Short mmCIF file of C-alpha atoms in Angstrom, two decimals:
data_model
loop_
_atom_site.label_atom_id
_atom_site.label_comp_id
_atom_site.label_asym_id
_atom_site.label_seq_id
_atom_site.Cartn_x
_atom_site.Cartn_y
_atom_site.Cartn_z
CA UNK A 1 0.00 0.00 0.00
CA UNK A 2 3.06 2.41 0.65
CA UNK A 3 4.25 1.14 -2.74
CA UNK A 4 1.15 2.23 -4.85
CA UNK A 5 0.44 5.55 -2.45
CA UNK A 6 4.07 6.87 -3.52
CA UNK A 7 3.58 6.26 -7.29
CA UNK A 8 0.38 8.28 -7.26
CA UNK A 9 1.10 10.82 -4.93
CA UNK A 10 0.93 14.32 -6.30
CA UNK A 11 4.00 16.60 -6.80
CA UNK A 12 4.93 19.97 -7.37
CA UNK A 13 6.88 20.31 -10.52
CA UNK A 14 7.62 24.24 -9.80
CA UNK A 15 6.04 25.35 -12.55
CA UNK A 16 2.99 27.73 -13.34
CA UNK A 17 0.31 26.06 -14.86
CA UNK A 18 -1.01 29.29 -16.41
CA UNK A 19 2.13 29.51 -18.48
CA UNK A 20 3.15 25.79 -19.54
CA UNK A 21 2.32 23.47 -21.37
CA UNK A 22 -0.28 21.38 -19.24
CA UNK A 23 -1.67 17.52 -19.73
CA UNK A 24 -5.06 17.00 -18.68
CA UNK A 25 -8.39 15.41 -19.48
CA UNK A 26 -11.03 17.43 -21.50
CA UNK A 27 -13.55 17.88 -18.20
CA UNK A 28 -10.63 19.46 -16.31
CA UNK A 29 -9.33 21.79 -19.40
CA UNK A 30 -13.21 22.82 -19.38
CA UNK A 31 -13.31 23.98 -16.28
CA UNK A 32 -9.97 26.05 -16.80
CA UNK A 33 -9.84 27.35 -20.37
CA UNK A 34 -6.73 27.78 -21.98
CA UNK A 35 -5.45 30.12 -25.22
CA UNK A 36 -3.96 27.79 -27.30
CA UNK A 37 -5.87 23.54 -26.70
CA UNK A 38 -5.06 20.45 -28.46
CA UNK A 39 -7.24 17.78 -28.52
CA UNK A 40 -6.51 13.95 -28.86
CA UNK A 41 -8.25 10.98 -29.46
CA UNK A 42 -11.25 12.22 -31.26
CA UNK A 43 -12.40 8.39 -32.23
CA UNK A 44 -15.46 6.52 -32.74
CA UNK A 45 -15.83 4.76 -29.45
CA UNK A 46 -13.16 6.47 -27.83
CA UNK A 47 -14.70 10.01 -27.42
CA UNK A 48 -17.27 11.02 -26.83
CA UNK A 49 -17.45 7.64 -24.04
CA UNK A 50 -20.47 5.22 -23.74
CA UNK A 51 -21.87 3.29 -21.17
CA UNK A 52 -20.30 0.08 -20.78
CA UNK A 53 -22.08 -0.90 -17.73
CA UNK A 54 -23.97 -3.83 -17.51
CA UNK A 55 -27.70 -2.52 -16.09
CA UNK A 56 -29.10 -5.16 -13.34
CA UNK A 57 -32.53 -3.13 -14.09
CA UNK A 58 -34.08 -2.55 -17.63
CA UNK A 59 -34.63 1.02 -18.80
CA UNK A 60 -38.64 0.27 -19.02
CA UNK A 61 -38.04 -0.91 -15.00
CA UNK A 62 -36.08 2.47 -14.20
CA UNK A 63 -35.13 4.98 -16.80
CA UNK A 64 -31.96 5.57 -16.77
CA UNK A 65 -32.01 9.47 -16.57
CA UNK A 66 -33.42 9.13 -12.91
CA UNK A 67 -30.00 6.66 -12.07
CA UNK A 68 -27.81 8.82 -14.00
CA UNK A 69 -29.00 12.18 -14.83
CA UNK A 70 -25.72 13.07 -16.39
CA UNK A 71 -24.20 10.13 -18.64
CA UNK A 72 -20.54 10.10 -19.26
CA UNK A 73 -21.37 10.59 -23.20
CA UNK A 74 -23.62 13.78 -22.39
CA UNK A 75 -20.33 15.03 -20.20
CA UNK A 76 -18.23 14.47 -22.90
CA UNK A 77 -20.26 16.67 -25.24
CA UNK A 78 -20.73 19.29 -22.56
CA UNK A 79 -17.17 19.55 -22.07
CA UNK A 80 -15.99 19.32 -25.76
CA UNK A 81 -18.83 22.46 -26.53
CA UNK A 82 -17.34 24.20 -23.35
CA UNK A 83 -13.70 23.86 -24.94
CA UNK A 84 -14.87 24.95 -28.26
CA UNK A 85 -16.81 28.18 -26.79
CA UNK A 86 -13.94 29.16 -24.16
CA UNK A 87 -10.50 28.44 -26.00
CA UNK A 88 -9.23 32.07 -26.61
CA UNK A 89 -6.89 31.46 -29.80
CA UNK A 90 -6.75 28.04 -31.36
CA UNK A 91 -8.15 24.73 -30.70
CA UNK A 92 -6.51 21.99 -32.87
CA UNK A 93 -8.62 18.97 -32.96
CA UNK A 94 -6.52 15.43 -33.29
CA UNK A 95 -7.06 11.84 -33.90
CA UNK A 96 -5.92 8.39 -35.07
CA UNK A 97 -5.92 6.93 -38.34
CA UNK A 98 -5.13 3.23 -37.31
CA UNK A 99 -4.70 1.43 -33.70
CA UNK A 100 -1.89 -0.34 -32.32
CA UNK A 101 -2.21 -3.44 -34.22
CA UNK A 102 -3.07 -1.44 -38.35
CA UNK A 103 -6.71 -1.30 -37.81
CA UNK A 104 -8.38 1.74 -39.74
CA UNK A 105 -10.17 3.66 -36.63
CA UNK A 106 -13.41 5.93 -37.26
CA UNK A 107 -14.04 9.30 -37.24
CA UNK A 108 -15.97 10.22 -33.68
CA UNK A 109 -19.13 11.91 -34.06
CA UNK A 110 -17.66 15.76 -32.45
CA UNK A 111 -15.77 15.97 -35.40
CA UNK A 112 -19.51 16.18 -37.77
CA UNK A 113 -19.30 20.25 -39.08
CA UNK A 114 -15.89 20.56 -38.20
CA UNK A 115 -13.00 21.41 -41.57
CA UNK A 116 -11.51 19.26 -43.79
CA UNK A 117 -9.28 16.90 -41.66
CA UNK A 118 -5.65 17.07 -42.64
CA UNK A 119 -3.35 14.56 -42.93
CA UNK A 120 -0.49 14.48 -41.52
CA UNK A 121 2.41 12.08 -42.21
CA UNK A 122 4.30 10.42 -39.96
CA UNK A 123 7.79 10.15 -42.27
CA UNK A 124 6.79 14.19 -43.03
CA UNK A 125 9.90 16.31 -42.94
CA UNK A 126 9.53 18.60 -39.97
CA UNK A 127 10.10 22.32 -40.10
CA UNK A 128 11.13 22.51 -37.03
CA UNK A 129 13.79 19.51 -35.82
CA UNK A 130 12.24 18.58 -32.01
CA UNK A 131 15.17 16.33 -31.79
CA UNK A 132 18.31 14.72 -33.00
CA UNK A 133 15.98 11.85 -34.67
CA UNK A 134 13.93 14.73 -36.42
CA UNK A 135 16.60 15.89 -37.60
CA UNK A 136 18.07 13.37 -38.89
CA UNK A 137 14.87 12.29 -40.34
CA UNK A 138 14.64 15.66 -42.47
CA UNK A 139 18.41 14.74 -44.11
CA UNK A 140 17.56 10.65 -45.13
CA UNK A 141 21.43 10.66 -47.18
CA UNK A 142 23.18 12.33 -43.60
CA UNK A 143 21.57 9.15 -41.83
CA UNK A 144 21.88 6.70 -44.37
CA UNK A 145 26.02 7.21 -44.13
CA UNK A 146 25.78 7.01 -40.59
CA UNK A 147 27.51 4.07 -39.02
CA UNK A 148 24.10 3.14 -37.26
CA UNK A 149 22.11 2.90 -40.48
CA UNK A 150 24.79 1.26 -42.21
CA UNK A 151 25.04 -1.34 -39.67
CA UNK A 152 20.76 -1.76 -39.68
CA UNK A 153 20.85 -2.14 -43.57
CA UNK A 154 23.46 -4.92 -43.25
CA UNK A 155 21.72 -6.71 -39.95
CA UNK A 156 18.28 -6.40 -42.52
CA UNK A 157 19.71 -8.13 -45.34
CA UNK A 158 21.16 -10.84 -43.25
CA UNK A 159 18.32 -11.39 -41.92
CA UNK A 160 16.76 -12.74 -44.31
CA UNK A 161 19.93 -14.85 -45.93
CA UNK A 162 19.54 -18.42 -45.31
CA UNK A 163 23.73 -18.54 -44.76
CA UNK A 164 24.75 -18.13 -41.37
CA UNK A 165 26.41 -14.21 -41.07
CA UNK A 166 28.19 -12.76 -38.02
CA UNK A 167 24.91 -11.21 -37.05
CA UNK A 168 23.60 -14.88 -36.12
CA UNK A 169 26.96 -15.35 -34.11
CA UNK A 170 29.04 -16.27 -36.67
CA UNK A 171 33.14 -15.95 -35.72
CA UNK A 172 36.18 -16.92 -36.62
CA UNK A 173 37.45 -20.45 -35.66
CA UNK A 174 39.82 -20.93 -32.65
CA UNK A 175 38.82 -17.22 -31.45
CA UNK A 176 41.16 -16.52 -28.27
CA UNK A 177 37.83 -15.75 -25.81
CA UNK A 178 35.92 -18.68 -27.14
CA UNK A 179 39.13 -20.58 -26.57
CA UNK A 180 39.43 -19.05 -22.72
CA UNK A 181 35.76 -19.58 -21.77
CA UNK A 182 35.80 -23.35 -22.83
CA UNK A 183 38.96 -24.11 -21.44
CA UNK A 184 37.91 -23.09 -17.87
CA UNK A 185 35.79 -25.59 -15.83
CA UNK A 186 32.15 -25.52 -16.32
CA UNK A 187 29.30 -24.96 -13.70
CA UNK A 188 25.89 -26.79 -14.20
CA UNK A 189 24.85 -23.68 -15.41
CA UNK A 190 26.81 -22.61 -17.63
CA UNK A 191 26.88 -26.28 -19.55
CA UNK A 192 23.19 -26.11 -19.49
CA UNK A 193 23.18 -22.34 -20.87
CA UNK A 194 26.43 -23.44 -23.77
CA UNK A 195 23.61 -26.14 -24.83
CA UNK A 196 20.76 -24.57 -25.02
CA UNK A 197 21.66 -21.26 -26.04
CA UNK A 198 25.19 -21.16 -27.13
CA UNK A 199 24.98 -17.33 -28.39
CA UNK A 200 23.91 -16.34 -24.70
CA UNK A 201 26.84 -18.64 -23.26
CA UNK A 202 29.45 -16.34 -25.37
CA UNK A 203 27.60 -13.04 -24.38
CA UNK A 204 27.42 -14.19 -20.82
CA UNK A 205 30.58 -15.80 -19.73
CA UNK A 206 33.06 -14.51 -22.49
CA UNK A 207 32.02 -10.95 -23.48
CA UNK A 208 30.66 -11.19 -19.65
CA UNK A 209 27.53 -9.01 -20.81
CA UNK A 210 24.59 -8.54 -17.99
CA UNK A 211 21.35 -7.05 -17.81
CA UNK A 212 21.41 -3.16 -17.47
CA UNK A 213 20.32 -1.92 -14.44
CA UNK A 214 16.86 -0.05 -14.47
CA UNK A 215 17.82 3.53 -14.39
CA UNK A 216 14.31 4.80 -12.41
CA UNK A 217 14.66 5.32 -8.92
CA UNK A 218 12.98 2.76 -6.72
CA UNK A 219 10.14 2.77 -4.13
CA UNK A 220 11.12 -0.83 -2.90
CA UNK A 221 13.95 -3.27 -3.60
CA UNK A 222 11.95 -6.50 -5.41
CA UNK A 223 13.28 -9.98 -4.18
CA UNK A 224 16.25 -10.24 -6.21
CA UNK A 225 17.55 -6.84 -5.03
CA UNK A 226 17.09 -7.84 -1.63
CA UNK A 227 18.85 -10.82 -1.96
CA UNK A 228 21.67 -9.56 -3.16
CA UNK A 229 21.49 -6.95 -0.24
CA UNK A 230 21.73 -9.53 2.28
CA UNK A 231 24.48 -11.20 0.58
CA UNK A 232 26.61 -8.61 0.71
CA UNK A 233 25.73 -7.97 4.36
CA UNK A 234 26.84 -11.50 4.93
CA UNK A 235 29.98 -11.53 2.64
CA UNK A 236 31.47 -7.80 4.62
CA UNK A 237 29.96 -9.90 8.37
CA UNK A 238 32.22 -13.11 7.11
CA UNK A 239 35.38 -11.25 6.73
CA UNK A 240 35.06 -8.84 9.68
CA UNK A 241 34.67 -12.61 11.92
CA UNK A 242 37.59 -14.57 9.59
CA UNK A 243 39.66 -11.76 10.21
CA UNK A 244 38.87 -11.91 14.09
CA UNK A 245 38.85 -15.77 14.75
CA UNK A 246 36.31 -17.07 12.58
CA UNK A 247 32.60 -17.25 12.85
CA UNK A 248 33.24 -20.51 15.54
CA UNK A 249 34.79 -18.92 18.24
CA UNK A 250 32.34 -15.59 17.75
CA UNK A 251 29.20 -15.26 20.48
CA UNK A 252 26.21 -13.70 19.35
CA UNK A 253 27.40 -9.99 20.91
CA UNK A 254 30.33 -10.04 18.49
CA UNK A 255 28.39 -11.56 15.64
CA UNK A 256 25.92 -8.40 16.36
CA UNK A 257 28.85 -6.28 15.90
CA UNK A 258 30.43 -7.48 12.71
CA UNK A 259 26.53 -7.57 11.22
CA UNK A 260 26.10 -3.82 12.36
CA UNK A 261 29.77 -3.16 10.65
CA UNK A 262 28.81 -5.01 7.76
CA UNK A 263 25.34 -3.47 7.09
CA UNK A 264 26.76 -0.15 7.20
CA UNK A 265 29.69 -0.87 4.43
CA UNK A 266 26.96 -2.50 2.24
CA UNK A 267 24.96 -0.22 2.34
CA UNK A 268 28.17 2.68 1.58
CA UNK A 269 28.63 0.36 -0.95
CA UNK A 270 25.21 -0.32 -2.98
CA UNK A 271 24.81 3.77 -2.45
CA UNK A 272 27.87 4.28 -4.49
CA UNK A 273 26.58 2.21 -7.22
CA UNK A 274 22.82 1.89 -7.70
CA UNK A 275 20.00 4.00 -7.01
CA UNK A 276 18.16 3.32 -3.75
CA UNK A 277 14.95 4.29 -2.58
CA UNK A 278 13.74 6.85 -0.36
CA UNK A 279 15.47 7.79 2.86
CA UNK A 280 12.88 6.08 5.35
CA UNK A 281 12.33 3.29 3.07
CA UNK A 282 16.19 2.61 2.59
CA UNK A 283 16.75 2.30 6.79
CA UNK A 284 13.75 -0.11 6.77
CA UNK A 285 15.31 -2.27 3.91
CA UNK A 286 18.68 -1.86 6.02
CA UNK A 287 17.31 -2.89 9.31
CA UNK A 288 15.75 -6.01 7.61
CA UNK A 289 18.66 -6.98 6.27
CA UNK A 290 20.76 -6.97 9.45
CA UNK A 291 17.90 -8.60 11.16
CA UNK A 292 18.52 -11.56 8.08
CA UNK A 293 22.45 -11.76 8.54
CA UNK A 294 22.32 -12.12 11.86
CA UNK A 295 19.67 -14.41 12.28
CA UNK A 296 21.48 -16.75 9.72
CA UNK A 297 24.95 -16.01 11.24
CA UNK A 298 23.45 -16.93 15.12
CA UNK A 299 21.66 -19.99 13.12
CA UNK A 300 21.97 -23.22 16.11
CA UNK A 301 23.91 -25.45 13.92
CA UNK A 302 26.47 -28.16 15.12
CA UNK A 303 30.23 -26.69 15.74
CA UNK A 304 33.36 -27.78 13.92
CA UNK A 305 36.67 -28.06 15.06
CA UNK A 306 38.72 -24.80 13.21
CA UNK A 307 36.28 -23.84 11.11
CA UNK A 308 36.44 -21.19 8.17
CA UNK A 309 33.33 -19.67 6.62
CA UNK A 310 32.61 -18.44 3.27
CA UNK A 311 29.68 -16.37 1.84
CA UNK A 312 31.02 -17.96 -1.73
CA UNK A 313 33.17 -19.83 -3.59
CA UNK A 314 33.75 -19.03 -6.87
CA UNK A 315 33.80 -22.03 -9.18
CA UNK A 316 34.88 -22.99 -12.79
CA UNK A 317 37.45 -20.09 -13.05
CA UNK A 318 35.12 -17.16 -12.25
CA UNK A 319 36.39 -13.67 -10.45
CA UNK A 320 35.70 -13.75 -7.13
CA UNK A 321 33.08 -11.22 -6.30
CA UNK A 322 34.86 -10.11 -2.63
CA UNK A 323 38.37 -11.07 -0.73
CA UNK A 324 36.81 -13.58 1.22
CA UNK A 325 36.07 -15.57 -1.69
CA UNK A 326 39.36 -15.02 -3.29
CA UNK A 327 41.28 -16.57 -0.23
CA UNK A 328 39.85 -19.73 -0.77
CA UNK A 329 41.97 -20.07 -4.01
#
């Protein structure tokens, strides 16, 4: 609920409305008219709305002008007259040609009297650039020397060659990384990925590509986030104990200790790299994960004579991800 209550909570941008360019829907632009109005989505069955309730009672039963006085297709016209009558300079009415999927869409029924639609292209050449892609768009032999369309005109045609071409993965033979990643010792994993999917197997463990991180600021870390949280705070808790005696000979005020040490340089650590989310929020997360290293570092298992603990172990030749791991070697 704190989740969905941040996304749609209000904000002030720090603008003026009366002087910007403002996004609204047509019953709040009629009740604050505007100089200059464009209007979208003037489609059969999109605008004005109809009733897509269900009735329980028939119209002959109760009429429906005594259960709604006001139907959302008579508020739609009332606005869309009140726009009309109250726009000071220009009102520019818009609309679709075709949906999402090519479907021709009709005309809705506000736009009866109005001009002569006109059309407007969407490969036009703009007069004014809005962006490096318009502008590009206005000068097609600038773009089509560009290394980008050069390299899209090549990936199309090979598409549709039946010979294999380095755009289906094709290299050279004996290539030094495919060389290095099959020499080293392979994980369950990794076999199972070189198998199925042997492209992905030379993105992932030789050219060591990974998923970009999402670049929006989040409310909540999901599951995968905040296991990797609590890893960490385990990985820093394991090397502050090695480095003390070892997780064996620790009690459970030390343990707290090393957890409280280690939460605080994870969380130094994920600030420096990815975004987190809100001050209050972030502590909570924190506090949860200490509360899940310590509770798995205090776990009543049976002790071991000189025992050493690891967070992980690297395996088939991978880079260890901390120090800890990397002493195993």
């Amino acid at each position: 609920s704190l989740e969905m209550t941040l996304e749609t909570l209000k904000q002030d941008d720090g603008l003026e409305a009366f002087v910007s360019v403002a996004w609204m829907p047509a019953s709040a632009l009629a009740a604050s008219p505007r100089r200059y109005v464009r209007l979208l989505g003037l489609n059969s069955s999109r605008w004005p709305r109809g009733i897509s309730e269900d009735r329980l009672l028939s119209d002959h039963i109760i009429p429906t002008v005594d259960l709604d006085p006001l139907p959302i297709g008579a508020a739609d016209r009332r606005d869309f007259e009140t726009i009309l009558a109250t726009t000071e300079c220009q009102v520019v009415l818009s609309r679709s040609r075709r949906d999402s999927d090519g479907r021709l869409l009709g005309r809705s029924t506000l736009l009866q009297g109005q001009p002569n639609e006109i059309y407007l292209r969407r490969n036009a050449i703009p007069d004014h650039a809005f962006s490096e892609t318009d502008r590009l768009m206005a000068q097609p032999d600038e773009f089509r020397a560009s290394p980008q369309a050069v390299a899209a005109i090549a990936c199309w045609w090979n598409w549709h060659r039946p010979q294999i071409t380095p755009h289906d993965g094709l290299i050279r033979a004996d290539h030094p990384v495919l060389l290095a990643i099959l020499d080293r010792t392979q994980s369950a994993s990794s076999l199972r990925k070189l198998l199925r999917n042997p492209l992905s197997f030379v993105w992932h463990y030789g050219l060591r590509w990974r998923t970009p991180e999402n670049g929006a600021d989040p409310l909540v870390l999901d599951a995968l986030e905040m296991g990797n949280l609590v890893h960490m705070t385990l990985d820093q808790a394991l090397q502050i104990l090695e480095a003390g005696g070892g997780l064996g000979a620790a009690d459970t005020s030390r343990i707290a200790v090393a957890v409280d040490e280690a939460a605080a340089e994870a969380a130094r650590l994920w600030e420096s790299e990815r975004a987190v989310p809100p001050h209050i929020i972030w502590r909570r997360t924190l506090d949860e994960a200490r509360l899940l290293s310590g509770r798995a570092l205090t776990y009543d298992d049976a002790r071991l004579a000189n025992p050493r603990s690891y967070s992980e172990v690297p395996f088939g030749g991978a880079e260890p991800k901390s120090a800890a791991a990397s002493s195993t070697a």
